[in-house]
Every structure is written in C-alpha cells, then in structure tokens.
Short mmCIF file of C-alpha atoms in Angstrom, two decimals:
data_model
loop_
_atom_site.label_atom_id
_atom_site.label_comp_id
_atom_site.label_asym_id
_atom_site.label_seq_id
_atom_site.Cartn_x
_atom_site.Cartn_y
_atom_site.Cartn_z
CA MET A 509 -88.93 159.67 -32.33
CA LEU A 510 -90.15 157.09 -29.82
CA ASP A 511 -93.88 156.60 -29.34
CA PRO A 512 -94.85 158.12 -25.91
CA GLN A 513 -96.21 154.81 -24.62
CA MET A 514 -93.13 152.94 -25.81
CA LEU A 515 -90.96 155.59 -24.14
CA ASN A 516 -92.83 155.17 -20.85
CA LEU A 517 -92.38 151.39 -20.96
CA PHE A 518 -88.70 151.79 -21.79
CA LEU A 519 -88.16 154.25 -18.91
CA ILE A 520 -89.88 151.91 -16.42
CA THR A 521 -87.78 148.98 -17.62
CA TRP A 522 -84.60 151.07 -17.56
CA ALA A 523 -85.37 152.27 -14.01
CA LEU A 524 -86.04 148.72 -12.80
CA PHE A 525 -82.91 147.16 -14.32
CA ALA A 526 -80.70 150.13 -13.43
CA GLY A 527 -81.80 149.85 -9.80
CA LEU A 528 -81.15 146.12 -9.81
CA LEU A 529 -77.67 146.49 -11.34
CA MET A 530 -76.71 149.29 -8.95
CA THR A 531 -77.24 146.95 -5.98
CA ARG A 532 -74.19 145.02 -7.23
CA VAL A 533 -72.15 148.21 -7.00
CA GLY A 534 -73.72 148.91 -3.60
CA ASN A 535 -72.58 145.53 -2.34
CA ILE A 536 -68.97 146.48 -3.03
CA PHE A 537 -69.32 149.50 -0.73
CA LYS A 538 -71.58 147.63 1.74
CA LEU A 539 -74.49 150.00 1.07
CA PRO A 540 -78.14 149.04 1.66
CA ASP A 541 -80.13 148.32 -1.50
CA VAL A 542 -82.35 151.35 -0.91
CA THR A 543 -79.33 153.68 -1.16
CA ALA A 544 -78.33 152.02 -4.45
CA TYR A 545 -81.84 152.57 -5.84
CA LEU A 546 -81.81 156.25 -4.83
CA VAL A 547 -78.33 156.86 -6.26
CA VAL A 548 -79.17 155.31 -9.62
CA GLY A 549 -82.39 157.36 -9.64
CA VAL A 550 -80.37 160.56 -9.27
CA ILE A 551 -78.02 159.41 -12.07
CA ILE A 552 -80.77 158.65 -14.61
CA GLY A 553 -82.87 161.60 -13.44
CA PRO A 554 -83.15 165.09 -14.93
CA SER A 555 -80.20 166.37 -12.86
CA ILE A 556 -77.56 164.17 -14.59
CA LEU A 557 -78.32 161.92 -17.60
CA GLY A 558 -81.54 163.80 -18.28
CA LYS A 559 -79.46 166.88 -19.09
CA LEU A 560 -78.26 165.09 -22.23
CA GLY A 561 -81.76 165.59 -23.65
CA MET A 562 -81.82 162.08 -25.08
CA PRO A 563 -85.22 160.37 -24.50
CA GLY A 564 -84.82 156.92 -23.00
CA VAL A 565 -81.28 157.50 -21.71
CA GLY A 566 -82.60 159.40 -18.70
CA PHE A 567 -85.64 161.33 -17.50
CA VAL A 568 -85.44 164.49 -19.58
CA GLY A 569 -87.48 166.61 -17.15
CA PHE A 570 -89.19 166.41 -13.77
CA ASP A 571 -92.55 166.39 -15.55
CA GLU A 572 -91.47 163.12 -17.13
CA VAL A 573 -90.73 161.68 -13.67
CA ASN A 574 -94.09 162.90 -12.37
CA ARG A 575 -95.87 160.91 -15.10
CA PHE A 576 -95.13 157.82 -13.03
CA SER A 577 -96.47 159.21 -9.73
CA ILE A 578 -99.15 156.50 -9.68
CA ILE A 579 -96.37 153.92 -9.23
CA SER A 580 -95.05 155.83 -6.22
CA ASP A 581 -98.56 156.14 -4.75
CA ILE A 582 -99.20 152.39 -5.06
CA ALA A 583 -95.74 151.52 -3.69
CA LEU A 584 -96.29 153.74 -0.65
CA GLY A 585 -99.64 152.03 -0.14
CA PHE A 586 -97.93 148.61 -0.03
CA ILE A 587 -95.18 149.92 2.26
CA ALA A 588 -97.74 151.38 4.67
CA PHE A 589 -99.78 148.15 4.53
CA LEU A 590 -96.71 146.07 5.41
CA ILE A 591 -95.74 148.41 8.26
CA GLY A 592 -99.29 148.20 9.59
CA ALA A 593 -98.95 144.42 9.62
CA GLU A 594 -96.26 144.80 12.31
CA PHE A 595 -98.92 146.00 14.76
CA LYS A 596 -100.02 142.57 15.88
CA LEU A 597 -101.63 142.77 19.30
CA LYS A 598 -99.69 139.79 20.61
CA ASN A 599 -96.42 141.47 19.64
CA ILE A 600 -97.03 145.07 20.75
CA LYS A 601 -98.60 144.54 24.18
CA HIS A 602 -95.22 144.93 25.87
CA ILE A 603 -94.01 147.84 23.69
CA GLY A 604 -97.24 149.75 23.03
CA LYS A 605 -96.65 152.37 25.74
CA GLN A 606 -92.98 152.73 24.82
CA ALA A 607 -93.75 153.20 21.11
CA VAL A 608 -96.43 155.83 21.76
CA VAL A 609 -94.33 157.87 24.21
CA ILE A 610 -91.18 157.70 22.09
CA GLY A 611 -93.09 158.33 18.84
CA ILE A 612 -94.69 161.52 20.13
CA PHE A 613 -91.76 162.80 22.20
CA GLN A 614 -89.04 162.46 19.54
CA ALA A 615 -91.23 164.10 16.89
CA LEU A 616 -92.05 167.06 19.13
CA THR A 617 -88.42 167.39 20.24
CA ALA A 618 -87.30 167.63 16.61
CA THR A 619 -89.97 170.29 15.99
CA ILE A 620 -88.99 172.36 19.03
CA CYS A 621 -85.27 172.18 18.18
CA VAL A 622 -85.77 173.26 14.56
CA ASP A 623 -88.27 175.98 15.57
CA ALA A 624 -85.87 177.41 18.18
CA VAL A 625 -82.78 177.44 15.93
CA VAL A 626 -84.55 178.82 12.83
CA ILE A 627 -86.27 181.52 14.91
CA ALA A 628 -82.79 182.42 16.23
CA LEU A 629 -81.67 182.72 12.59
CA HIS A 630 -84.58 185.13 12.08
CA VAL A 631 -83.02 187.46 14.63
CA PHE A 632 -79.83 187.67 12.54
CA MET A 633 -81.42 187.35 9.08
CA PRO A 634 -84.94 188.84 9.34
CA ASP A 635 -85.14 189.53 5.59
CA ILE A 636 -84.42 185.90 4.68
CA VAL A 637 -85.88 183.86 7.54
CA THR A 638 -89.32 184.57 9.05
CA VAL A 639 -91.10 183.14 12.10
CA PRO A 640 -93.89 181.50 10.01
CA MET A 641 -91.14 179.89 7.91
CA ALA A 642 -89.49 178.57 11.09
CA LEU A 643 -92.78 177.07 12.29
CA ILE A 644 -93.34 175.24 9.00
CA LEU A 645 -89.78 173.87 8.92
CA GLY A 646 -90.19 172.68 12.50
CA ALA A 647 -93.36 170.82 11.57
CA ILE A 648 -91.69 169.20 8.54
CA ALA A 649 -88.91 167.98 10.87
CA THR A 650 -91.34 165.50 12.50
CA ALA A 651 -91.67 163.34 9.39
CA THR A 652 -89.68 160.12 9.03
CA ALA A 653 -89.65 158.09 5.80
CA PRO A 654 -91.17 154.66 6.53
CA ALA A 655 -90.21 153.21 3.14
CA ALA A 656 -86.42 153.40 3.49
CA THR A 657 -86.54 152.12 7.07
CA LEU A 658 -88.76 149.15 6.22
CA LEU A 659 -86.61 148.12 3.26
CA VAL A 660 -83.43 148.10 5.36
CA VAL A 661 -85.18 146.05 8.07
CA LYS A 662 -86.42 143.50 5.54
CA GLN A 663 -83.22 143.30 3.51
CA TYR A 664 -81.12 142.38 6.54
CA LYS A 665 -83.89 140.50 8.36
CA ALA A 666 -83.44 142.76 11.38
CA LYS A 667 -85.07 141.53 14.55
CA GLY A 668 -84.67 142.70 18.14
CA HIS A 669 -85.52 145.41 20.67
CA VAL A 670 -84.76 148.36 18.36
CA THR A 671 -86.68 146.95 15.39
CA ASP A 672 -89.68 146.05 17.58
CA ILE A 673 -90.07 149.69 18.61
CA LEU A 674 -88.78 151.29 15.39
CA LEU A 675 -91.61 150.22 13.07
CA PRO A 676 -94.48 151.35 15.36
CA VAL A 677 -92.67 154.66 16.01
CA VAL A 678 -92.19 155.27 12.27
CA ALA A 679 -95.88 154.51 11.73
CA LEU A 680 -96.89 156.97 14.47
CA ASP A 681 -94.75 159.69 12.89
CA ASP A 682 -97.30 160.19 10.11
CA ALA A 683 -100.14 160.87 12.53
CA VAL A 684 -98.01 163.11 14.77
CA GLY A 685 -96.59 164.92 11.74
CA LEU A 686 -100.07 165.64 10.37
CA MET A 687 -101.17 167.14 13.68
CA VAL A 688 -98.02 169.22 14.19
CA PHE A 689 -98.00 170.48 10.59
CA ALA A 690 -101.67 171.48 10.72
CA ILE A 691 -101.20 173.34 14.01
CA SER A 692 -97.94 174.99 12.94
CA SER A 693 -99.27 176.00 9.52
CA GLY A 694 -102.42 177.36 11.15
CA ILE A 695 -100.38 179.51 13.52
CA ALA A 696 -98.15 180.59 10.60
CA GLN A 697 -101.20 181.69 8.61
CA SER A 698 -102.52 183.54 11.66
CA LEU A 699 -99.24 185.45 11.99
CA ILE A 700 -99.37 186.36 8.29
CA ASN A 701 -103.08 187.24 8.05
CA GLY A 702 -103.87 188.22 11.63
CA ASN A 703 -106.78 185.73 11.81
CA VAL A 704 -107.00 182.67 14.07
CA ASN A 705 -108.84 179.65 12.55
CA ILE A 706 -109.43 177.14 15.35
CA VAL A 707 -111.12 174.68 12.96
CA GLY A 708 -108.15 174.70 10.62
CA ILE A 709 -105.62 174.43 13.45
CA ILE A 710 -107.20 171.69 15.60
CA VAL A 711 -110.40 170.16 14.22
CA GLU A 712 -109.34 169.39 10.64
CA PRO A 713 -106.10 167.50 11.44
CA ILE A 714 -107.91 165.40 14.06
CA ALA A 715 -110.65 164.70 11.52
CA VAL A 716 -108.07 163.59 8.91
CA ILE A 717 -106.57 161.10 11.37
CA VAL A 718 -109.94 159.76 12.58
CA LEU A 719 -111.38 159.47 9.05
CA SER A 720 -108.21 157.72 7.83
CA LEU A 721 -108.30 155.18 10.67
CA LEU A 722 -112.01 154.53 10.08
CA LEU A 723 -111.58 154.05 6.34
CA GLY A 724 -108.68 151.65 6.86
CA THR A 725 -110.70 149.67 9.41
CA VAL A 726 -113.75 149.41 7.15
CA VAL A 727 -111.68 148.23 4.16
CA ALA A 728 -109.89 145.65 6.36
CA ILE A 729 -113.19 144.22 7.62
CA ILE A 730 -114.56 144.00 4.07
CA LEU A 731 -111.30 142.41 2.86
CA ASN A 732 -111.45 139.81 5.64
CA GLU A 733 -115.03 138.89 4.74
CA LEU A 734 -114.30 138.66 0.99
CA GLU A 735 -111.22 136.52 1.65
CA LYS A 736 -113.47 133.75 3.02
CA TYR A 737 -114.97 133.20 -0.44
CA PHE A 738 -111.62 132.38 -2.07
CA TYR A 739 -109.62 129.24 -1.32
CA SER A 740 -106.43 129.53 -3.35
CA HIS A 741 -103.58 131.74 -2.16
CA SER A 742 -103.29 133.22 -5.67
CA ASN A 743 -106.88 134.48 -5.63
CA ARG A 744 -106.48 135.81 -2.09
CA LEU A 745 -103.32 137.62 -3.13
CA ILE A 746 -105.16 139.23 -6.05
CA LEU A 747 -107.83 140.33 -3.59
CA ILE A 748 -105.27 141.94 -1.28
CA ILE A 749 -103.42 143.68 -4.12
CA GLY A 750 -106.67 145.03 -5.56
CA SER A 751 -107.81 146.20 -2.12
CA ILE A 752 -104.58 148.11 -1.47
CA ILE A 753 -104.65 149.83 -4.88
CA LEU A 754 -108.34 150.72 -4.47
CA THR A 755 -107.68 152.03 -0.95
CA VAL A 756 -104.88 154.28 -2.20
CA GLY A 757 -107.26 155.72 -4.81
CA VAL A 758 -110.13 156.26 -2.35
CA ALA A 759 -107.76 157.83 0.21
CA LYS A 760 -106.90 160.57 -2.29
CA ILE A 761 -110.50 161.80 -2.33
CA SER A 762 -111.15 165.08 -0.53
CA PHE A 763 -114.58 166.56 0.19
CA THR A 764 -116.33 169.57 1.68
CA LEU A 765 -119.39 169.48 3.94
CA GLY A 766 -120.60 172.95 4.79
CA GLY A 767 -117.54 174.82 6.06
CA PHE A 768 -115.66 171.63 6.85
CA SER A 769 -113.03 170.26 4.48
CA GLY A 770 -112.39 166.54 4.85
CA SER A 771 -109.63 164.36 3.46
CA PHE A 772 -107.62 161.23 4.22
CA SER A 773 -103.97 160.36 4.68
CA PRO A 774 -103.17 157.49 2.26
CA LEU A 775 -100.31 156.34 4.48
CA LEU A 776 -102.48 156.20 7.60
CA VAL A 777 -105.35 154.50 5.77
CA CYS A 778 -103.12 151.74 4.38
CA MET A 779 -101.33 151.31 7.72
CA MET A 780 -104.67 150.84 9.44
CA LEU A 781 -105.75 148.42 6.71
CA GLY A 782 -102.65 146.30 7.37
CA THR A 783 -103.03 146.53 11.15
CA VAL A 784 -106.67 145.48 11.34
CA PHE A 785 -106.37 142.82 8.65
CA CYS A 786 -103.36 141.10 10.25
CA ASN A 787 -105.21 140.96 13.58
CA ILE A 788 -108.55 139.58 12.36
CA CYS A 789 -107.54 137.25 9.49
CA PRO A 790 -106.24 133.79 10.52
CA LEU A 791 -104.24 133.48 7.28
CA ALA A 792 -102.75 136.97 7.50
CA ASP A 793 -99.12 135.91 8.03
CA ASP A 794 -98.93 133.81 4.87
CA LEU A 795 -100.81 136.35 2.79
CA MET A 796 -98.65 139.21 4.04
CA GLU A 797 -95.52 137.32 3.08
CA ARG A 798 -96.84 136.73 -0.44
CA ALA A 799 -97.88 140.39 -0.76
CA ASP A 800 -94.37 141.40 0.34
CA PHE A 801 -92.76 139.29 -2.41
CA TRP A 802 -95.16 140.66 -5.04
CA SER A 803 -94.52 144.26 -4.06
CA LYS A 804 -90.70 144.17 -4.33
CA PRO A 805 -90.41 145.25 -8.02
CA ILE A 806 -92.80 148.16 -7.53
CA ILE A 807 -90.90 149.24 -4.41
CA VAL A 808 -87.65 149.21 -6.41
CA LEU A 809 -89.31 151.49 -8.98
CA PHE A 810 -90.56 153.74 -6.18
CA PHE A 811 -87.06 154.37 -4.83
CA VAL A 812 -85.48 154.83 -8.27
CA LEU A 813 -88.20 157.36 -9.14
CA SER A 814 -87.74 159.03 -5.74
CA GLY A 815 -84.05 159.45 -6.57
CA ALA A 816 -84.94 160.87 -9.98
CA GLU A 817 -87.15 163.46 -8.28
CA LEU A 818 -84.20 164.84 -6.29
CA ASP A 819 -83.15 168.13 -7.86
CA LEU A 820 -79.40 168.73 -7.50
CA SER A 821 -79.86 172.37 -8.48
CA VAL A 822 -80.60 173.14 -4.80
CA PHE A 823 -76.82 173.09 -4.31
CA GLU A 824 -76.55 176.18 -6.52
CA ASN A 825 -78.22 178.40 -3.89
CA GLY A 826 -75.75 179.05 -1.08
CA MET A 827 -78.45 180.17 1.35
CA VAL A 828 -80.41 176.96 0.81
CA VAL A 829 -77.27 174.93 1.52
CA VAL A 830 -76.42 176.90 4.70
CA ILE A 831 -79.93 176.79 6.17
CA GLY A 832 -80.31 173.21 4.91
CA ILE A 833 -77.21 172.09 6.82
CA ILE A 834 -78.49 173.85 9.95
CA TYR A 835 -81.89 172.16 9.47
CA ILE A 836 -80.30 168.70 9.02
CA LEU A 837 -78.06 169.04 12.09
CA THR A 838 -80.82 170.46 14.28
CA ARG A 839 -83.44 167.92 13.24
CA SER A 840 -80.96 165.07 13.69
CA PHE A 841 -80.12 166.35 17.17
CA GLY A 842 -83.82 166.54 18.08
CA LYS A 843 -84.63 163.08 16.69
CA TYR A 844 -81.67 161.39 18.36
CA PHE A 845 -81.91 162.95 21.81
CA GLY A 846 -85.72 163.00 21.74
CA ALA A 847 -85.68 159.25 21.17
CA ARG A 848 -82.93 158.70 23.75
CA ILE A 849 -84.59 160.76 26.49
CA SER A 850 -88.06 159.28 25.95
CA ALA A 851 -86.67 155.74 25.73
CA THR A 852 -84.99 156.31 29.09
CA MET A 853 -88.24 157.69 30.52
CA VAL A 854 -90.19 154.52 29.65
CA GLY A 855 -87.42 152.13 30.68
CA SER A 856 -86.49 150.81 27.23
CA PRO A 857 -83.43 148.57 26.86
CA MET A 858 -80.05 150.29 26.55
CA GLU A 859 -79.66 149.42 22.85
CA VAL A 860 -82.96 151.22 22.14
CA ARG A 861 -81.80 154.31 24.00
CA LYS A 862 -78.48 154.39 22.14
CA TYR A 863 -79.49 153.50 18.58
CA LEU A 864 -83.20 154.14 17.94
CA GLY A 865 -82.77 157.85 17.20
CA ILE A 866 -80.26 157.15 14.42
CA THR A 867 -82.81 154.99 12.58
CA LEU A 868 -85.37 157.82 12.54
CA LEU A 869 -83.39 160.22 10.32
CA PRO A 870 -84.54 159.32 6.74
CA GLN A 871 -87.05 161.74 5.19
CA ALA A 872 -88.92 161.55 1.88
CA GLY A 873 -92.48 161.74 0.55
CA VAL A 874 -94.38 163.06 3.58
CA ALA A 875 -91.83 165.83 4.17
CA LEU A 876 -91.90 166.83 0.49
CA GLY A 877 -95.70 166.84 0.56
CA MET A 878 -95.66 169.20 3.55
CA SER A 879 -93.11 171.46 1.84
CA ALA A 880 -95.33 171.63 -1.26
CA MET A 881 -98.20 172.86 0.93
CA ALA A 882 -95.81 175.40 2.48
CA VAL A 883 -95.54 177.15 -0.90
CA GLY A 884 -99.27 177.88 -0.82
CA ILE A 885 -99.07 179.12 2.77
CA LEU A 886 -95.87 181.20 2.68
CA GLY A 887 -95.57 182.18 -0.98
CA GLU A 888 -91.98 183.13 -1.86
CA LYS A 889 -90.70 182.02 1.55
CA GLY A 890 -92.51 178.74 0.98
CA VAL A 891 -90.34 178.14 -2.10
CA LEU A 892 -87.29 178.57 0.13
CA VAL A 893 -88.78 176.10 2.64
CA ARG A 894 -89.40 173.60 -0.16
CA ASN A 895 -85.82 173.88 -1.42
CA ILE A 896 -84.41 173.50 2.10
CA THR A 897 -86.59 170.42 2.60
CA LEU A 898 -85.48 169.06 -0.78
CA PHE A 899 -81.85 169.55 0.24
CA GLY A 900 -82.53 167.75 3.53
CA VAL A 901 -84.33 164.88 1.80
CA LEU A 902 -81.46 164.49 -0.67
CA ILE A 903 -78.91 164.13 2.14
CA TYR A 904 -81.13 162.08 4.45
CA GLU A 905 -82.21 159.62 1.76
CA LEU A 906 -78.68 158.97 0.58
CA VAL A 907 -77.10 158.73 4.05
CA GLY A 908 -80.03 157.68 6.25
CA PRO A 909 -80.39 154.03 5.13
CA THR A 910 -76.69 153.37 5.72
CA LEU A 911 -76.91 154.94 9.19
CA THR A 912 -79.97 152.79 9.90
CA LYS A 913 -78.06 149.68 8.86
CA ILE A 914 -75.09 150.61 11.09
CA ALA A 915 -77.37 151.32 14.06
CA LEU A 916 -79.17 147.99 13.67
CA ILE A 917 -75.84 146.14 13.44
CA LYS A 918 -74.53 147.91 16.56
CA SER A 919 -77.74 147.14 18.46
CA GLY A 920 -77.54 143.48 17.52
CA ASP A 921 -80.80 143.51 15.52
CA ILE A 922 -78.94 142.48 12.36
CA LYS A 923 -77.66 139.09 13.39
CA GLU A 924 -74.49 137.32 12.44
CA GLU A 925 -76.57 134.78 10.53
CA ALA A 926 -77.71 137.55 8.16
CA LYS A 927 -74.09 138.64 7.62
CA ASP A 928 -73.07 135.04 6.97
CA LEU A 929 -75.88 134.67 4.45
CA ILE A 930 -74.66 137.75 2.59
CA LYS A 931 -71.10 136.34 2.54
CA LYS A 932 -72.37 133.01 1.18
CA ARG A 933 -74.26 134.81 -1.58
CA LYS A 934 -71.13 136.77 -2.52
CA ALA A 935 -69.08 133.55 -2.60
CA LEU A 936 -71.73 131.95 -4.83
CA ASP A 937 -71.65 134.97 -7.14
CA ARG A 938 -67.86 134.66 -7.45
CA LYS A 939 -68.18 130.96 -8.36
CA ARG A 940 -70.72 131.81 -11.06
CA LYS A 941 -68.30 134.31 -12.57
#
C-alpha cells in the first residue's frame, strides 16, 4: 500500500510525463498539444485506467482528481494573468470597440439560440425539459474556455487580425457570462418560487465584476511598487508568481454585509492583475515572458487533470446525449454567426468575420462551475443540466483546440514560419532517433 503523500507525488509525476509523451502521438495526427493533454487525462482518469482500481496506474475516483484542484486553480490564475497581459493600451486602441461589441454580441447570440431551441424542446418534452432549465443552459452557452485558446495561440505563435481580437473577446466572455448567468438563474428561480429578487438578478453580478476589477487593480499597483525594490529578474519572477498565487486565494473569499453577498471571480481578478501590471510596469514584457515559461508545467498538469475530470458515463444516458448534441450544435451556431454578424457590424477584416467564431467554441471550467450552481437552483433538473454541460465540455475540449488551430491557419494567423519550425523540429527528432 502506497503512502498517500507518495501516491499524490506519483500521480502528479505520471500526469506530467503522460501529457508530455502524448504530445508525440499528437504530432503524428497534427493535433494541438492541449488536445493531447486532455486525451491522456481521460485515459488515466477514473473513466478508463482508473476502473482497474490500481492506485498509481490511474486516478481511481473523481475524488482523487479533486484532491489536486489547487493545481487547477493556480494554473487558471496564470492563464488569466497572461491573457490580461494582452490588453496593452497601445495594442488595443484600434480593436477595443470591435472586441467589446463582438464579445457581448456573440455571447448573447449563443444564449438566445440555446434558450429558443431548448424552450422549443420543452413544448415537445415538458416532463424532461423545463423553461428554467432552458434559461440556465442558455446562460452556460456564453462561456468560452480561455485556457485552451491561449495555449493554441502560444504553441503556434499565432499573430494577426483574428488573434488580436480573439484574446480580448475570450477575456470579456467571463464578465458577460457572469452577468447573463446571474440574470438567467435569477429569472429561473423566480419562475420556480414565484418571487422576483432584483438584488440577486442585477446588483450582485455587477458587484462581482466591479469588486473583481478593483481587487485586480489594487494587487497590480502593489506588485508594481514592490517590484522596484528587487533588481534581479529571478527575484522579480518570484514576486510575480507569489502575487498570482496569493491573488487566486484571496479571490476565492466570499463575504456577507447585511443582506448583500459579495464575492470575486478569480479569472477576472487575475486578468485585471495582468492588464494593469503590463500597462504600468516598464519591465512587464520581459517579466511576462519569464512567467509564461515558468507556468508551462503547471498548465500541462491543469489540462491533464481537466481531462481526468471528464466523466464518460454521460454517454450512457441517451437523453443527455440527444439534448447535449442539440446544445452543442445550437451554441456553435450562435457563437459562429454571432461573431460573424457583429464583426461585420464593426467593420472587422474579412478573416475575422469568417474565422473568429470557430475559435470561440471550447468550453471548460467556467461552464462546469455554472452547471454545478445549476444543481442547487434546479435540483433534479440541475443534475441533467450538469450532465449535458459535461457532455458538451467533453466534445468541445477534445475538438475545439483543433478547430481553433485550423481557423488560425486559414486566417493566416499561424504563419508559414511556424509550420517550417515544426517541420525542422520533426526532422531533428528523426535524426536523433
């Protein structure tokens, strides 16, 4: 019997090396690294190797995967911080309006499409699908996974019109998603209970966004001031890493003042930290690059663990699969055409109109977090919502990164130089063998 601490260390090591080795298999099929990490996570997770019941060979249960949630929290903090760093004022002046309009419009279009189609299902299947359930699923449809998108962009060194707008839009999705989910869940609760809570529907989500932006700004200002007292890049890097980890911890605090419940969005807080810091610190570019290199192993672990969290048992419920497919198709339609229509409205380049929507399909942590809250709101129907979301996340996470890669190649954001570099690396690998 392995000591629990030894088992944890072995599982982390196994997840890291398995993810690394799977990228070699992914290269054969021209898959992005993030897809390889997710696939190997599913393989060593409770749904496949874990079923063998052999500790160390795979994650025996989902509780075992959840023991490492702190790694996922920290990784998401770094991912949000790095996305926030893309909001440099000098770079977004010409795309700020486009990003805001597209970010809001495509999210709301996805919500409206999913709401309309699932409510139509309610007409034919009133015992299975309810209107509150439709509203919650529509709200979950807004969320886009920033982690998978960022990793594809960085792996292939994507740069161009689509990438310039993509990262700000993905960052905005979290704020828009919070608002839409709070409003939709508030209306759903009102339909169930017959009471309308204006504070819960409007005030609280706005407060979460404002408090998150304020906290991120304050931490960034403090970080910038502390950075002046350290002269080596190593010490400054330690300062940044510590600040991000501390910020993730503080952002998980919730509080109550009178009848008001306050909380933060860790993603928004860390995005704001990255945004403000990269705009006020003269050495931000170099420090961000070093932070990016340091964070790569923990991001690999994040995606492998995310894959391990995907429960393949959702395929056993036919109704979940049917509604899940409808949800995936409807959300994809809303995301794609919402992005295309809004990009046309603001005069974006043709490649943005054609390809941006495809890059917005991946879903992960935020969507699963919303679906977990749906269980508390809808009860038994909330469990169905969670399983449908889980089914959608499973498909989107495995297919989405590849679609993002294809869209960025078609748009010209992944340059020929990047492809040539990959070919050279493969040739070098063959020589080594």
